[in-house]
Amino acid sequence: MSFLPTDEQRAFARSLDAMLSASDTPAAVRAWAGGDPGPGRALWGRLAEAGVFALAVPEAYDGVGPLPVELAHALVELGRHAVPGPVVETVATAVLLGELARLGEPGPAKRLLPGLASGEWTATLAIAGTESERHPVPYALDADRADAVLVVRGEELWRAPGHGPVEVSADPARRLARPAPGGELLAEGTAVAVAAGHARRLATLATAAQSLGVGRALLDRTVAYARQRTQFGTPIGAFQAVKHRLADTLLALEFAGPLVFGAAVTSAEGDVAAAKVAAGEAGYAAARTALQIHGAVGYTEELDLSLWLRKARPLRDAWGDPAACRAAVLGACS
């Protein structure tokens, strides 16, 4: 099995990198966190024009997918540029609706998928635990900004009528709220549970790819700072302790990459969980390294570095924290 990207996949990733590099994403992130979604929605439109969301939508509903490997490449670039908004949840919603249609429930897909593929709609998704009477519906990301808030409760798929209060998050650009109860029942039956399983795996994979991108961005910025910052007349990057810390960070990210893209090829639950553990931990380690090497300046919100620093830990725990993913890996091996 080969995990090397094709020329087309490399070109797609480069095109996204070039577009996002020219889009001033730090300003969009700060505006999103401050209550102004305008720049973020404009960025969302450019991503849709580039075909990012169409990768998760079947051809029958104006998409080109599902293409999980291409989605993984796209999400790495979105992580590298700290793109705000419920990107993971939107592509997971597209996978859920597409799978529902494949299983004989095409109604929700006809209503929502063309808008998701074109970028006209954004969506967020919350999937309740199997013991829904004991575990409340989890938080949904950016429910106050999404055009559609979907909730899976057991074998029922609902479109929520709204959301509860927006809660404080470690990352100000990740706005969390519980979906309001009730709303419109879109589908019910065993097909919902099966489709939700597919959506959950895709969300876990996409979050792993985002974590990998965040980690790479943090490492790049930290290496550049270590070359620039001097102590005793010498760049701090020349010191052995700094070199070793950066090398350890690079190794963790390099080992996580093949796991992420390998999981995109197989879509196996154990592979996806392993990728999430490796990428989430590597991204979080990159954040700790970046903060240590930058010193006190790393704590300041004025420095763009903070936008990536504050994403690493929430992404590590989103759609499967390390303990849950390790348990899934062990379960797949037993």
Coordinates of N, CA and C in Angstrom, one line a residue, residues 46-167:
R46 N -14.2 31.1 -0.8 CA -13.0 30.7 -1.6 C -12.7 29.3 -1.5
L47 N -12.8 28.7 -0.3 CA -12.5 27.3 -0.2 C -13.5 26.4 -1.0
A48 N -14.8 26.9 -1.0 CA -15.8 26.2 -1.7 C -15.5 26.2 -3.2
E49 N -15.1 27.4 -3.7 CA -14.7 27.6 -5.1 C -13.5 26.7 -5.5
A50 N -12.6 26.4 -4.5 CA -11.5 25.5 -4.8 C -11.9 24.1 -4.7
G51 N -13.1 23.8 -4.3 CA -13.6 22.4 -4.3 C -13.5 21.6 -3.0
V52 N -13.1 22.3 -1.9 CA -12.8 21.6 -0.7 C -14.0 20.8 -0.2
F53 N -15.2 21.5 -0.1 CA -16.4 20.8 0.4 C -17.0 19.8 -0.5
A54 N -16.8 20.0 -1.8 CA -17.3 19.1 -2.8 C -16.6 17.7 -2.7
L55 N -15.4 17.7 -2.0 CA -14.7 16.4 -1.9 C -15.5 15.5 -1.0
A56 N -16.3 16.0 -0.1 CA -17.1 15.1 0.8 C -18.5 14.8 0.3
V57 N -18.9 15.4 -0.9 CA -20.2 15.3 -1.4 C -20.3 14.3 -2.6
P58 N -21.2 13.4 -2.6 CA -21.3 12.5 -3.8 C -21.6 13.3 -5.1
E59 N -21.2 12.7 -6.2 CA -21.4 13.3 -7.5 C -22.9 13.6 -7.8
A60 N -23.8 12.7 -7.3 CA -25.2 12.9 -7.5 C -25.8 14.2 -6.9
Y61 N -25.0 14.8 -6.0 CA -25.5 16.0 -5.3 C -24.5 17.1 -5.5
D62 N -23.9 17.2 -6.7 CA -23.1 18.3 -7.1 C -21.7 18.3 -6.5
G63 N -21.3 17.1 -6.0 CA -19.9 17.0 -5.5 C -19.0 16.2 -6.4
V64 N -17.9 15.8 -5.8 CA -16.9 15.0 -6.6 C -16.4 13.8 -5.7
G65 N -17.1 13.6 -4.6 CA -16.6 12.6 -3.6 C -17.5 11.5 -3.4
P66 N -17.3 10.8 -2.3 CA -16.3 11.2 -1.2 C -14.9 10.8 -1.5
L67 N -14.0 11.7 -1.3 CA -12.6 11.4 -1.5 C -11.8 11.7 -0.2
P68 N -11.7 10.7 0.7 CA -11.1 11.0 2.0 C -9.6 11.4 1.9
V69 N -8.8 10.8 1.0 CA -7.4 11.2 0.9 C -7.3 12.7 0.5
E70 N -8.0 13.1 -0.5 CA -7.9 14.5 -0.8 C -8.4 15.4 0.3
L71 N -9.5 14.9 1.0 CA -9.9 15.7 2.2 C -8.9 15.8 3.2
A72 N -8.1 14.8 3.5 CA -7.0 14.8 4.5 C -6.0 15.8 4.0
H73 N -5.6 15.9 2.8 CA -4.6 16.9 2.3 C -5.2 18.3 2.5
A74 N -6.5 18.5 2.2 CA -7.1 19.8 2.3 C -7.1 20.2 3.8
L75 N -7.5 19.3 4.7 CA -7.6 19.7 6.1 C -6.2 20.0 6.7
V76 N -5.2 19.3 6.3 CA -3.8 19.7 6.7 C -3.5 21.1 6.4
E77 N -3.9 21.5 5.2 CA -3.6 22.9 4.8 C -4.5 23.9 5.6
L78 N -5.7 23.5 5.8 CA -6.6 24.4 6.6 C -6.1 24.5 8.0
G79 N -5.5 23.4 8.6 CA -4.9 23.5 9.9 C -3.7 24.4 9.9
R80 N -2.8 24.2 8.8 CA -1.6 25.0 8.8 C -1.9 26.5 8.7
H81 N -3.1 26.9 8.2 CA -3.4 28.3 8.1 C -4.5 28.7 9.1
A82 N -4.8 27.8 10.0 CA -5.7 28.2 11.1 C -7.1 28.7 10.7
V83 N -7.6 28.1 9.6 CA -8.9 28.5 9.1 C -10.0 28.3 10.1
P84 N -10.8 29.4 10.4 CA -11.9 29.2 11.4 C -13.1 28.6 10.8
G85 N -14.0 28.2 11.7 CA -15.3 27.7 11.3 C -15.5 26.2 11.4
P86 N -16.7 25.7 11.3 CA -16.9 24.2 11.5 C -16.6 23.4 10.2
V87 N -15.4 23.5 9.7 CA -15.0 22.8 8.5 C -15.1 21.3 8.7
V88 N -14.6 20.8 9.8 CA -14.7 19.3 10.0 C -16.1 18.9 10.1
E89 N -16.9 19.7 10.8 CA -18.3 19.3 11.0 C -19.1 19.4 9.7
T90 N -18.8 20.3 8.8 CA -19.5 20.4 7.6 C -19.2 19.2 6.7
V91 N -17.9 18.8 6.6 CA -17.6 17.7 5.7 C -18.1 16.4 6.4
A92 N -18.1 16.3 7.7 CA -18.7 15.1 8.3 C -20.2 15.0 8.1
T93 N -20.9 16.2 8.1 CA -22.3 16.2 7.8 C -22.6 15.7 6.3
A94 N -21.7 16.2 5.4 CA -21.8 15.8 4.0 C -21.7 14.2 3.9
V95 N -20.7 13.7 4.6 CA -20.5 12.2 4.6 C -21.8 11.5 5.2
L96 N -22.3 12.0 6.3 CA -23.5 11.4 6.9 C -24.7 11.4 6.0
L97 N -24.9 12.6 5.3 CA -26.1 12.7 4.4 C -25.9 11.8 3.2
G98 N -24.6 11.8 2.7 CA -24.4 10.9 1.5 C -24.5 9.5 1.8
E99 N -24.1 9.0 3.0 CA -24.3 7.6 3.4 C -25.7 7.3 3.6
L100 N -26.5 8.2 4.2 CA -27.9 8.0 4.3 C -28.6 7.8 3.0
A101 N -28.2 8.6 2.0 CA -28.8 8.5 0.7 C -28.4 7.2 0.1
R102 N -27.2 6.7 0.3 CA -26.8 5.4 -0.3 C -27.6 4.3 0.4
L103 N -28.0 4.5 1.6 CA -28.8 3.4 2.4 C -30.3 3.6 2.1
G104 N -30.7 4.5 1.2 CA -32.1 4.6 0.9 C -32.9 5.7 1.5
E105 N -32.2 6.7 2.1 CA -32.8 7.9 2.7 C -32.3 9.1 2.0
P106 N -32.7 9.4 0.8 CA -32.1 10.5 0.0 C -32.7 11.9 0.3
G107 N -33.7 12.0 1.1 CA -34.4 13.3 1.3 C -33.5 14.3 1.9
P108 N -32.9 14.1 3.0 CA -32.0 15.1 3.6 C -30.8 15.5 2.7
A109 N -30.3 14.5 1.9 CA -29.2 14.8 1.0 C -29.6 15.8 -0.1
K110 N -30.8 15.5 -0.7 CA -31.3 16.4 -1.7 C -31.5 17.8 -1.2
R111 N -31.9 18.0 0.0 CA -32.1 19.3 0.6 C -30.8 20.1 0.9
L112 N -29.9 19.4 1.4 CA -28.7 20.1 2.0 C -27.4 19.9 1.3
L113 N -27.2 18.8 0.6 CA -25.8 18.5 0.1 C -25.4 19.5 -1.0
P114 N -26.3 19.9 -2.0 CA -25.8 20.9 -3.0 C -25.3 22.2 -2.4
G115 N -26.0 22.6 -1.3 CA -25.6 23.9 -0.7 C -24.3 23.7 0.1
L116 N -24.1 22.6 0.6 CA -22.8 22.3 1.3 C -21.7 22.3 0.3
A117 N -21.9 21.6 -0.8 CA -20.8 21.5 -1.8 C -20.4 22.9 -2.4
S118 N -21.4 23.7 -2.6 CA -21.1 25.1 -3.2 C -20.6 26.1 -2.2
G119 N -20.7 25.8 -0.9 CA -20.3 26.7 0.2 C -21.4 27.7 0.5
E120 N -22.6 27.5 -0.1 CA -23.7 28.4 0.3 C -24.2 28.2 1.7
W121 N -24.1 26.9 2.2 CA -24.5 26.5 3.5 C -23.2 26.1 4.3
T122 N -23.3 26.3 5.6 CA -22.4 25.7 6.5 C -23.2 24.9 7.5
A123 N -22.6 23.8 8.0 CA -23.3 22.9 8.9 C -22.4 22.6 10.1
T124 N -23.0 22.3 11.2 CA -22.3 21.7 12.3 C -23.1 20.4 12.8
L125 N -22.4 19.6 13.5 CA -22.9 18.2 13.8 C -22.6 17.8 15.2
A126 N -23.6 17.3 15.9 CA -23.3 16.7 17.2 C -23.9 15.3 17.2
I127 N -23.1 14.4 17.7 CA -23.6 13.0 17.7 C -23.6 12.5 19.2
A128 N -24.8 12.2 19.7 CA -24.9 11.8 21.1 C -24.3 10.4 21.3
G129 N -24.0 10.1 22.6 CA -23.5 8.8 22.9 C -24.5 7.8 22.8
T130 N -24.1 6.5 22.8 CA -25.1 5.4 22.6 C -26.1 5.4 23.8
E131 N -25.7 5.8 25.0 CA -26.6 5.8 26.1 C -27.1 7.2 26.3
S132 N -27.9 7.7 25.3 CA -28.3 9.1 25.2 C -29.1 9.6 26.4
E133 N -29.7 8.6 27.1 CA -30.5 9.1 28.3 C -29.5 9.4 29.5
R134 N -28.3 8.9 29.4 CA -27.3 9.2 30.5 C -26.3 10.3 30.0
H135 N -26.1 10.4 28.7 CA -25.1 11.3 28.2 C -25.8 12.4 27.4
P136 N -25.9 13.6 27.8 CA -26.5 14.6 27.0 C -25.8 14.8 25.6
V137 N -26.6 15.5 24.7 CA -26.0 15.8 23.4 C -24.7 16.6 23.6
P138 N -23.6 16.3 23.0 CA -22.4 17.1 23.2 C -22.5 18.5 22.6
Y139 N -21.5 19.2 22.9 CA -21.5 20.6 22.3 C -21.3 20.4 20.8
A140 N -21.8 21.4 20.1 CA -21.6 21.5 18.6 C -20.8 22.8 18.4
L141 N -19.8 22.6 17.5 CA -18.9 23.7 17.1 C -19.6 24.8 16.3
D142 N -19.5 26.0 16.7 CA -20.0 27.1 15.9 C -21.5 27.0 15.6
A143 N -22.3 26.5 16.5 CA -23.7 26.3 16.3 C -24.4 27.7 16.0
D144 N -23.8 28.8 16.6 CA -24.3 30.1 16.4 C -24.0 30.7 15.1
R145 N -23.1 30.1 14.3 CA -22.7 30.6 13.0 C -23.2 29.7 11.9
A146 N -23.5 28.4 12.2 CA -23.8 27.4 11.1 C -25.2 27.7 10.6
D147 N -25.4 27.4 9.3 CA -26.8 27.5 8.7 C -27.7 26.3 9.1
A148 N -27.0 25.2 9.4 CA -27.8 24.0 9.8 C -27.1 23.3 10.9
V149 N -27.8 23.1 12.0 CA -27.3 22.4 13.2 C -28.0 21.0 13.3
L150 N -27.2 20.0 13.0 CA -27.7 18.6 12.9 C -27.3 17.9 14.1
V151 N -28.2 17.0 14.6 CA -28.0 16.2 15.8 C -28.4 14.8 15.6
V152 N -27.5 13.9 15.9 CA -27.9 12.4 15.9 C -28.1 12.0 17.3
R153 N -29.3 11.5 17.5 CA -29.6 10.9 18.8 C -30.0 9.4 18.6
G154 N -29.1 8.5 18.8 CA -29.4 7.1 18.6 C -29.7 6.9 17.1
E155 N -30.9 6.5 16.8 CA -31.3 6.2 15.4 C -32.1 7.3 14.8
E156 N -32.0 8.5 15.3 CA -32.7 9.7 14.8 C -31.8 10.8 14.4
L157 N -32.1 11.4 13.3 CA -31.3 12.6 12.8 C -32.3 13.8 12.9
W158 N -31.9 14.8 13.7 CA -32.7 16.0 13.9 C -32.0 17.2 13.3
R159 N -32.7 18.2 12.8 CA -32.2 19.5 12.6 C -32.7 20.4 13.7
A160 N -31.8 20.9 14.5 CA -32.1 21.6 15.7 C -32.7 23.0 15.4
P161 N -33.6 23.5 16.2 CA -34.2 24.8 16.0 C -33.3 26.0 16.4
G162 N -32.2 25.7 17.1 CA -31.3 26.7 17.6 C -30.3 26.1 18.5
H163 N -29.8 26.9 19.4 CA -28.7 26.4 20.3 C -28.8 27.2 21.6
G164 N -28.1 26.6 22.6 CA -28.0 27.2 23.9 C -26.9 28.3 24.0
P165 N -26.6 28.7 25.2 CA -25.6 29.7 25.3 C -24.2 29.3 24.8
V166 N -23.5 30.2 24.2 CA -22.2 29.9 23.7 C -21.2 29.9 24.9
E167 N -20.4 28.8 25.0 CA -19.6 28.6 26.1 C -18.1 29.1 25.8

